[in-house]
Each structure stands twice: as C-alpha cells, then as structure tokens.
Short mmCIF file of C-alpha atoms in Angstrom, two decimals:
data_model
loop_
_atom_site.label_atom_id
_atom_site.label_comp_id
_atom_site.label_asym_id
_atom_site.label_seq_id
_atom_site.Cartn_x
_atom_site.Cartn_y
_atom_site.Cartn_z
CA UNK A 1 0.00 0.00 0.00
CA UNK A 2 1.63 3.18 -1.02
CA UNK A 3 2.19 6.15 1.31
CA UNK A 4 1.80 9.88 1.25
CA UNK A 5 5.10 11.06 -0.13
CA UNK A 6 7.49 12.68 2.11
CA UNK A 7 8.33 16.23 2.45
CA UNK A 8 11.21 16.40 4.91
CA UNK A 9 13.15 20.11 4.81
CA UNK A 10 16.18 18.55 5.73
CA UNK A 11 17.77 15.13 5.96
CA UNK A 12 20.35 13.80 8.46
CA UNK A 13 22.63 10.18 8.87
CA UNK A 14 22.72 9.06 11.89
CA UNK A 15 25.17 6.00 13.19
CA UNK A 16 23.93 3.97 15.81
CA UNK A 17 26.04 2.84 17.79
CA UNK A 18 30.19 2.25 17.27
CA UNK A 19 30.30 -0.51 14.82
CA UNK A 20 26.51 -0.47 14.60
CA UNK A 21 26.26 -1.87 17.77
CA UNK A 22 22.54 -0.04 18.39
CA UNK A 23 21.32 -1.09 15.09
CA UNK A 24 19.04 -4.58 15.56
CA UNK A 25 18.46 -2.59 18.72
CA UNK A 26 16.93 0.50 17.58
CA UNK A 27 15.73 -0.87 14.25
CA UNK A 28 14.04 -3.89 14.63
CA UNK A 29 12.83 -4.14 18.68
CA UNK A 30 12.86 -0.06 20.19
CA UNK A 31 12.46 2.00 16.71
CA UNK A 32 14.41 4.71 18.30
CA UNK A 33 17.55 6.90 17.11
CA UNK A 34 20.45 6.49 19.83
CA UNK A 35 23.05 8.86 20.48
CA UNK A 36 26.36 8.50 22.99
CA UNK A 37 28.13 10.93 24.37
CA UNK A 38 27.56 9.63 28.12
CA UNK A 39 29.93 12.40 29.33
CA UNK A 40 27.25 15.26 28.59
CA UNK A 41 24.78 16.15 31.29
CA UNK A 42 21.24 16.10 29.70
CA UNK A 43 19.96 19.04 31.60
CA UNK A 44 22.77 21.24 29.67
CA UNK A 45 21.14 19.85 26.53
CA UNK A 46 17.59 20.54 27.35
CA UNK A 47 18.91 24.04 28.87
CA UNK A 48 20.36 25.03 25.11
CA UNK A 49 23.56 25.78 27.61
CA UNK A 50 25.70 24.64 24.34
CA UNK A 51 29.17 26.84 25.20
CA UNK A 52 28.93 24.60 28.46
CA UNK A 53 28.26 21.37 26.71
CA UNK A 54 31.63 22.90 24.20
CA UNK A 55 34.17 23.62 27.60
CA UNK A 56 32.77 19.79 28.45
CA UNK A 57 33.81 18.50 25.28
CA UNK A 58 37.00 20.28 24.92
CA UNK A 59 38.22 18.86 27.77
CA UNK A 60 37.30 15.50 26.79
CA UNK A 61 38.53 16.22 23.60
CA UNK A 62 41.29 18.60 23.66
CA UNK A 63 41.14 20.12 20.58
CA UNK A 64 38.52 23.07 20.05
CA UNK A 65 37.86 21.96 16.37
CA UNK A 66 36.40 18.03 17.41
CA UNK A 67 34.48 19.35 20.64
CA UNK A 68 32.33 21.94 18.38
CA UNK A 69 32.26 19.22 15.56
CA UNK A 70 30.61 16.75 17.84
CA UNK A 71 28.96 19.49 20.09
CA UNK A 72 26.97 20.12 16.50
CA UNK A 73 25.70 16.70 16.31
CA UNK A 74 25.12 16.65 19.87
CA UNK A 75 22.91 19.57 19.53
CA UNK A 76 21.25 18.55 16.30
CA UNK A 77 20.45 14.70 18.01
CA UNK A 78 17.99 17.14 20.98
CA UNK A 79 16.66 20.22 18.85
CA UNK A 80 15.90 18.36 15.33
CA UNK A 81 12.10 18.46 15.08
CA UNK A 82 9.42 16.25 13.27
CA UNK A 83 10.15 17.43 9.91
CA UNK A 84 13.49 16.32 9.64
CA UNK A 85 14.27 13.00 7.93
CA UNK A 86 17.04 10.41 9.86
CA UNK A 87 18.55 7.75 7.55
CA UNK A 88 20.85 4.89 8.58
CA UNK A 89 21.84 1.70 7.04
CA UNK A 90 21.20 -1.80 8.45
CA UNK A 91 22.15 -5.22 6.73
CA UNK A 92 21.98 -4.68 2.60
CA UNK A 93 19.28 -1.46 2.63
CA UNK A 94 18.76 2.16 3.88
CA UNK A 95 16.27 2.70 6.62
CA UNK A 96 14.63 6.23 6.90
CA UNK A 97 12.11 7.44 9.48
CA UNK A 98 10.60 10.55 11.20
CA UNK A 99 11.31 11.45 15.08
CA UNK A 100 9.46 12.79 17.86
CA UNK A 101 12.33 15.27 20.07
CA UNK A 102 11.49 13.50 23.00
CA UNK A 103 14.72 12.79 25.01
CA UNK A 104 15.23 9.66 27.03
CA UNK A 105 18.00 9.42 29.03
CA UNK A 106 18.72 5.45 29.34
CA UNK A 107 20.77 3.82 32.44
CA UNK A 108 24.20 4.01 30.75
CA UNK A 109 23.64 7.71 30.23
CA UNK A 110 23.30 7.51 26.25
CA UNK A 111 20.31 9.05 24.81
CA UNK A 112 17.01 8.06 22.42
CA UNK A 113 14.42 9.75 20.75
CA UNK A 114 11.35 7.87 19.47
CA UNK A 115 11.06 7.17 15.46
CA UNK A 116 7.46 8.16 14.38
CA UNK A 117 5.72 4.71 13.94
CA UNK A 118 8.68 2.74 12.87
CA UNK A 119 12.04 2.60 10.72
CA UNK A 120 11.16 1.80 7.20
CA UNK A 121 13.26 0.15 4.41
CA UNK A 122 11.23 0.54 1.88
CA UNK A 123 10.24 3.45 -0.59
CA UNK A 124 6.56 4.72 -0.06
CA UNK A 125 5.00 2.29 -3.13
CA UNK A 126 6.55 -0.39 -0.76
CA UNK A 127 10.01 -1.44 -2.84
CA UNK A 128 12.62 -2.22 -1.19
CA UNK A 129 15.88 0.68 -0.59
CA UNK A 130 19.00 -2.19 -1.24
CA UNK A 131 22.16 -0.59 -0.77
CA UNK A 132 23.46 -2.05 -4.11
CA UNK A 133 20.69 0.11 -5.79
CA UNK A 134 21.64 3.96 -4.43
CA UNK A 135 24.02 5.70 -5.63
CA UNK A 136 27.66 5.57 -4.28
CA UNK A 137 27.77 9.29 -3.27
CA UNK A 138 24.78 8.85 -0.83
CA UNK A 139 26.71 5.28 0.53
CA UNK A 140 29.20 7.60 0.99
CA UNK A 141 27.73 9.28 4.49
CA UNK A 142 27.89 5.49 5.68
CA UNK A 143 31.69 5.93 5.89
CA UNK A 144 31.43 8.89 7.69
CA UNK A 145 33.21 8.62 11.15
CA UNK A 146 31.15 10.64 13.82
CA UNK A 147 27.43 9.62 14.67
CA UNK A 148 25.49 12.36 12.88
CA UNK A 149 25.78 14.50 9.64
CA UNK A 150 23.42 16.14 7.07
CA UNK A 151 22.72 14.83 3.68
CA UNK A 152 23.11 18.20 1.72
CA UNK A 153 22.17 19.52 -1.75
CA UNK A 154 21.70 16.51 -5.21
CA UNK A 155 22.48 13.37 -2.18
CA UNK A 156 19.40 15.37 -0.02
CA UNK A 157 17.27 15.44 -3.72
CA UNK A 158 18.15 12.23 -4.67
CA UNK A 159 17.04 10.66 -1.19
CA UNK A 160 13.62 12.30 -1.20
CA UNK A 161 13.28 10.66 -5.05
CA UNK A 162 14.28 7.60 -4.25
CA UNK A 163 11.84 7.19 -0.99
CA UNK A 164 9.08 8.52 -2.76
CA UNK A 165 9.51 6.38 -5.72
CA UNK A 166 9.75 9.16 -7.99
CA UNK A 167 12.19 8.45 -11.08
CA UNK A 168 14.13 10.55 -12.86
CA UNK A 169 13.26 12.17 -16.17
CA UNK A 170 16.28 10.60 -17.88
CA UNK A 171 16.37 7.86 -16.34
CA UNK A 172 12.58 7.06 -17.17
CA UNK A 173 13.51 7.70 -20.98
CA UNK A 174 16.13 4.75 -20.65
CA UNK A 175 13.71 2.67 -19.42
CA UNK A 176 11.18 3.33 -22.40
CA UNK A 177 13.70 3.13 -24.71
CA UNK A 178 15.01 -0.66 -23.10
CA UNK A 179 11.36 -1.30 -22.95
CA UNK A 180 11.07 -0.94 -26.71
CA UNK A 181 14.48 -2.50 -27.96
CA UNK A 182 12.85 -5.85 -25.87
CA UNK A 183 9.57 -5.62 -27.71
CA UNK A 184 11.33 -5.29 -30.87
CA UNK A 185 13.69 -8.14 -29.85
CA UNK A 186 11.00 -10.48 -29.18
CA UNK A 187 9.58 -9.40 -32.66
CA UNK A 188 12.65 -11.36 -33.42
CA UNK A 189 12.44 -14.15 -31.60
CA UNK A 190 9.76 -15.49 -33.83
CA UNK A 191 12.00 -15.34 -36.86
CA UNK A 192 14.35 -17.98 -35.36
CA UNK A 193 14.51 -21.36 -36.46
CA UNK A 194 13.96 -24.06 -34.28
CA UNK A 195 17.23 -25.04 -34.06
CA UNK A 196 18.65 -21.40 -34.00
CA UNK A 197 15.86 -20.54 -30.95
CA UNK A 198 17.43 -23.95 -28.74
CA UNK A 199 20.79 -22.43 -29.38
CA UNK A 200 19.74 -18.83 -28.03
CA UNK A 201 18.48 -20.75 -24.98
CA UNK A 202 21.53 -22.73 -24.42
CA UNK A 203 23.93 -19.32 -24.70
CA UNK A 204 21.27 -17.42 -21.90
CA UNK A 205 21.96 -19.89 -19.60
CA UNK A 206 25.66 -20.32 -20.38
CA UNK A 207 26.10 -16.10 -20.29
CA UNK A 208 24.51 -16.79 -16.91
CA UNK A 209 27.01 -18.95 -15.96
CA UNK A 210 25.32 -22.10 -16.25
CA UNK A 211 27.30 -25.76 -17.87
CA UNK A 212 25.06 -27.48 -20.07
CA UNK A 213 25.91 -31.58 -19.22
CA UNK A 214 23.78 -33.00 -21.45
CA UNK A 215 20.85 -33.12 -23.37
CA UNK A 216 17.96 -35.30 -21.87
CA UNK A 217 15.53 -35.55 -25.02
CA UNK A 218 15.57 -33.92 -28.45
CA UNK A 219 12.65 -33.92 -30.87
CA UNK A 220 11.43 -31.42 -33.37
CA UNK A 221 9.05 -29.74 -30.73
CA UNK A 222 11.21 -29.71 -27.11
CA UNK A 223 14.34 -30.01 -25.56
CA UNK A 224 15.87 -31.03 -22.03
CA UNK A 225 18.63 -28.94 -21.41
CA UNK A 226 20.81 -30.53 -17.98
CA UNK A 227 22.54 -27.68 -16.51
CA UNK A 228 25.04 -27.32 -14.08
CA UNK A 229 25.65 -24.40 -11.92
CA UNK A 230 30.05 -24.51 -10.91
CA UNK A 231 29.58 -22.55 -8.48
CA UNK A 232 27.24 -23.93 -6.31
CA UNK A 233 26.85 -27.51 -7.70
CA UNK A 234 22.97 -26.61 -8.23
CA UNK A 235 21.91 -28.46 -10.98
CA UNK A 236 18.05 -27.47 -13.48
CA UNK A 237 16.04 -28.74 -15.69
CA UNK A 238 14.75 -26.54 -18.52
CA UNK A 239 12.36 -27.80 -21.46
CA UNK A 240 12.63 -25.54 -24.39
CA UNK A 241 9.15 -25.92 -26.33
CA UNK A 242 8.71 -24.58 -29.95
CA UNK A 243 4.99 -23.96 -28.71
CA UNK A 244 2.91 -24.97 -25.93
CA UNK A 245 -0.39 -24.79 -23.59
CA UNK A 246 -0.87 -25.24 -20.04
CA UNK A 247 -1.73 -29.22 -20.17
CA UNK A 248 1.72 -29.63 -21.18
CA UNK A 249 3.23 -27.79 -18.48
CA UNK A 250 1.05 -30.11 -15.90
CA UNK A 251 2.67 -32.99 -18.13
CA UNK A 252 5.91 -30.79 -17.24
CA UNK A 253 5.36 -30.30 -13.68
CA UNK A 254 4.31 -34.05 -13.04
CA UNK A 255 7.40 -35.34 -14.51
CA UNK A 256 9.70 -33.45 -12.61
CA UNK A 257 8.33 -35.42 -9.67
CA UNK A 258 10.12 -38.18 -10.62
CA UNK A 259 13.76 -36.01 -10.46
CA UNK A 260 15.14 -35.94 -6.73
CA UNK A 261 18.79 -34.27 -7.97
CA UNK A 262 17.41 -30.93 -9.72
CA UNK A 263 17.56 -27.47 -7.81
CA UNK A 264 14.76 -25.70 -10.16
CA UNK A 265 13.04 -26.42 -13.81
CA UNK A 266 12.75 -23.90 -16.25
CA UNK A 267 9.82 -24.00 -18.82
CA UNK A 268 10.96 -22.12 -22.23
CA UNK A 269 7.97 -21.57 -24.79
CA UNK A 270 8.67 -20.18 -28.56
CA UNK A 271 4.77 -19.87 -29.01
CA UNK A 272 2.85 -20.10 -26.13
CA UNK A 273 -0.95 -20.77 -26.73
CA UNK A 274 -2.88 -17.47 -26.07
CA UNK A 275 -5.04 -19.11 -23.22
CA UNK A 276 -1.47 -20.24 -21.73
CA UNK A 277 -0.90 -18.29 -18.80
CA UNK A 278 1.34 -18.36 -15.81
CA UNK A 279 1.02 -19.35 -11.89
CA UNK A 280 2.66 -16.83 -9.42
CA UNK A 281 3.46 -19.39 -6.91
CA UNK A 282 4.38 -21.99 -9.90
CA UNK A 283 7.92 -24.25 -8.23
CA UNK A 284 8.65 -24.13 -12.48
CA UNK A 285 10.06 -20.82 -13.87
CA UNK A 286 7.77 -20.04 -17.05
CA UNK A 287 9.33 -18.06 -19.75
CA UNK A 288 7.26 -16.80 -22.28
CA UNK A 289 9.16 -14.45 -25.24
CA UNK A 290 8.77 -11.30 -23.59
CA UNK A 291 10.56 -12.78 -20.49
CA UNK A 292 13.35 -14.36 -23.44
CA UNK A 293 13.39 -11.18 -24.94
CA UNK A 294 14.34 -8.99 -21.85
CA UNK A 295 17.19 -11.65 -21.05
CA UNK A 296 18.55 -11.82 -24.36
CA UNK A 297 19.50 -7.97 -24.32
CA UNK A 298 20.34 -8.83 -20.22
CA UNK A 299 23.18 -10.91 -21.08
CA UNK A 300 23.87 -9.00 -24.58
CA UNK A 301 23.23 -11.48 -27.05
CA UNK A 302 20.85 -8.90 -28.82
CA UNK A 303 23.43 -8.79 -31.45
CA UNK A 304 23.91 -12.77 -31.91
CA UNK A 305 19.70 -12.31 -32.88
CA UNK A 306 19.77 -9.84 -34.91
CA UNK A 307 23.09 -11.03 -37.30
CA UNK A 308 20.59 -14.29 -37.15
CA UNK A 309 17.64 -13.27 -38.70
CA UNK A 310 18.93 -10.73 -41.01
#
C-alpha cells in the first residue's frame, strides 16, 4: 500500500552505535535513534547551555575543532524536530524514518528519541531501498566517522526521489527506450529457427554462468537442457518448447516429480498458446518471449539475434 510522499526540509545520517552496535536494537525491537556521548549532562542539553556542553567536550577532547564538531551533532540529536528526515543503514538497505524530540535518558547515560511509527526500508509504493541500488555518493555518508551528519544539496534530492519512488526524467527515458528495444527483440524471436531458438536458450543460460551436461531428449518440438551451476553444484532442468499450452506444463510439472537431484526447472515456450498463462506461486520458472526477450539484451546477445535473422 503506497504512502503519502514525504516532504522532509532537511535530511540527516545518523550511526547507531560504534560498529553499529545499536542497530538490531533501535531498528528492529525499540524504533528509536540512539546517540552516545555519556559524558554530557542532559539538563545542559535541554537548557540550550551549548558553550557549556563545548568547555565539556574540549576537555574531553582537547582540541577546540572536534568538541564543536561533535557538540553540532550533539545539539542537532535534541533540537531536530518532526520534519526532519534520519537515515541509517542496516544489513543490505537504507532505513529512513521521522522522530518525535522526545529525550530519554537510558541507564548508561546515552540518549534516544522515538522514530514516528517505525524505521522503514522501503520506498513509499513499498520497494525495497538495497544498498546495491543507491548511488555511491549517498553510501558515501555510511563511511562517515562521527554519529550524525546532514545529507546536503543533489544526495538530499536524490534521497527524497528515491523514498518517494519518484524516477528521474532521464532515467525514465532509458527505461522506455530498453522497454522498446525488448519488444522489438521479441519481434525477433519469432523469426528464429527451431534449431537457432534452442541455441539462443543454451547461450542465456551459459552467459549466466550455467554448464550445459547434457541433453535429456531432443525432438522437433522440445528439448531437455541438464545444466550445471560450478559454483554452487545446483543443478536445473529446462524444457525448451517450440509452442505450448498449459496441459503440457502439468505434463511438465508431473514429470519433474520423478527427479530428486534438480535445484529448479525452467519451462521455455517459442509460441505459447494465447489461453497459456502463468502461476505466481508456480515451483517451475515459465518463460514466455517477452521474459526471453528482456534476457537476451540482459546478457547482450541482442546482437547474436539480430546477425541471425537478417
């Protein structure tokens, strides 16, 4: 269920804990932000009395530059309201959340504030924020080595897009654009010989790393392919159909019942009968020539296809 999009007017990284040692903590059981800095007295905090909380840290510190660095954060952590977006990273994806400025002073003398409902991981249409998939100059705030700082300027813009699921202009023309070179590859597909359309099949696989062993069965309608994963040692099944219709996937599916030493079966249909459609919860991978199409230019045998049919 999608979400109102955020608004935030500023944006802030926060670290919890040394090593992320708050992290499962804060994330998964309190939904809280947690800040250190033991040494400060909270009532100093609360007070605004920040030239105190700076002779504090100086002497902790001894060096003027480090004590107002980390009196900033300090500061930031007690008098950032509920407009103000917190972001930290746990496991493989970026959590963001709101927070209340409600102090809590815990036993050891660190400090919380409440998160507003709960730390999210996921954009406000509800897909997941993986690490792999933002930008490497907003990871870079991950490597930053105090516990706070803001996420300024194209990283702040680029973090309210990505949450709310907005995509870029340019980036939405590139996705058109590989939208239409599939269509216009699986146009192509239907040129193909038989033989020629096995072969694409085999070289998908074998650009995705896969071994072909053998070759189970070979008539003029399907093909087993064997295939071994080196890897892993996980070894499929695929049946490469010049056309077919959901009866002979049951055949498929009842057949495979009968194989104790195969990982996962792949279904490939040429020309797939148009009342032929697919199961989301299916154990057998179903590809279909859209889904051939899309991994043809994947693993960038769009080329090999085209010198084919010409």
């Amino acid at each position: 269920m999608s979400q109102n999009p955020i608004n935030p007017k500023s944006a802030y990284y926060i670290k919890l804990g040394r090593g992320g040692a708050w992290e499962q903590e804060c994330i998964q059981q309190k939904q809280t932000l947690r800040l250190g800095y033991h040494q400060i007295p909270d009532n100093l905090c609360r007070q605004g009395k920040w030239d105190n909380v700076q002779s504090i840290l100086e002497n902790i510190r001894g060096d003027s530059g480090t004590a107002t660095r980390d009196k900033n954060q300090i500061r930031i952590f007690y008098e950032a309201d509920e407009t103000v977006l917190w972001v930290t990273f746990f496991g493989d994806r970026l959590y963001w959340g709101f927070s209340r400025p409600e102090i809590t002073v815990l036993p050891d003398k660190t400090k919380s504030r409440p998160v507003i409902g709960a730390w999210s991981s996921t954009d406000i249409k509800g897909n997941p924020l993986q690490k792999y998939q933002l930008s490497g100059s907003l990871l870079r705030v991950e490597a930053f080595r105090g516990t706070i700082c803001a996420i300024k300027d194209k990283d702040f813009k680029y973090l309210v897009r990505k949450i709310n699921g907005v995509i870029e202009p340019d980036v939405d023309e590139a996705l058109q654009a590989k939208a239409t070179f599939e269509s216009k590859i699986e146009a192509l597909l239907h040129k193909l010989t038989w033989k020629d359309f096995e072969l694409l099949i085999d070289l998908i696989f074998r650009q995705a790393g896969w071994q072909r062993i053998r070759v189970l069965g070979k008539t003029q309608k399907s093909i087993d392919l064997d295939l071994l994963y080196p890897l892993t040692g996980e070894r499929f099944l695929v049946q490469v159909k010049s056309s077919a219709h959901s009866k002979q996937l049951d055949n498929f599916r009842k057949q495979m019942q009968n194989f104790q030493d195969y990982n996962r079966a792949y279904f490939v249909v040429h020309s797939p009968a148009p009342n032929f459609k697919k199961l989301s919860d299916d154990d057998i991978e179903v590809w279909f020539p859209r889904d051939i199409a899309s991994r043809v230019v994947l693993y960038g045998l769009a080329d090999w296809l085209i010198t084919k049919v010409s």
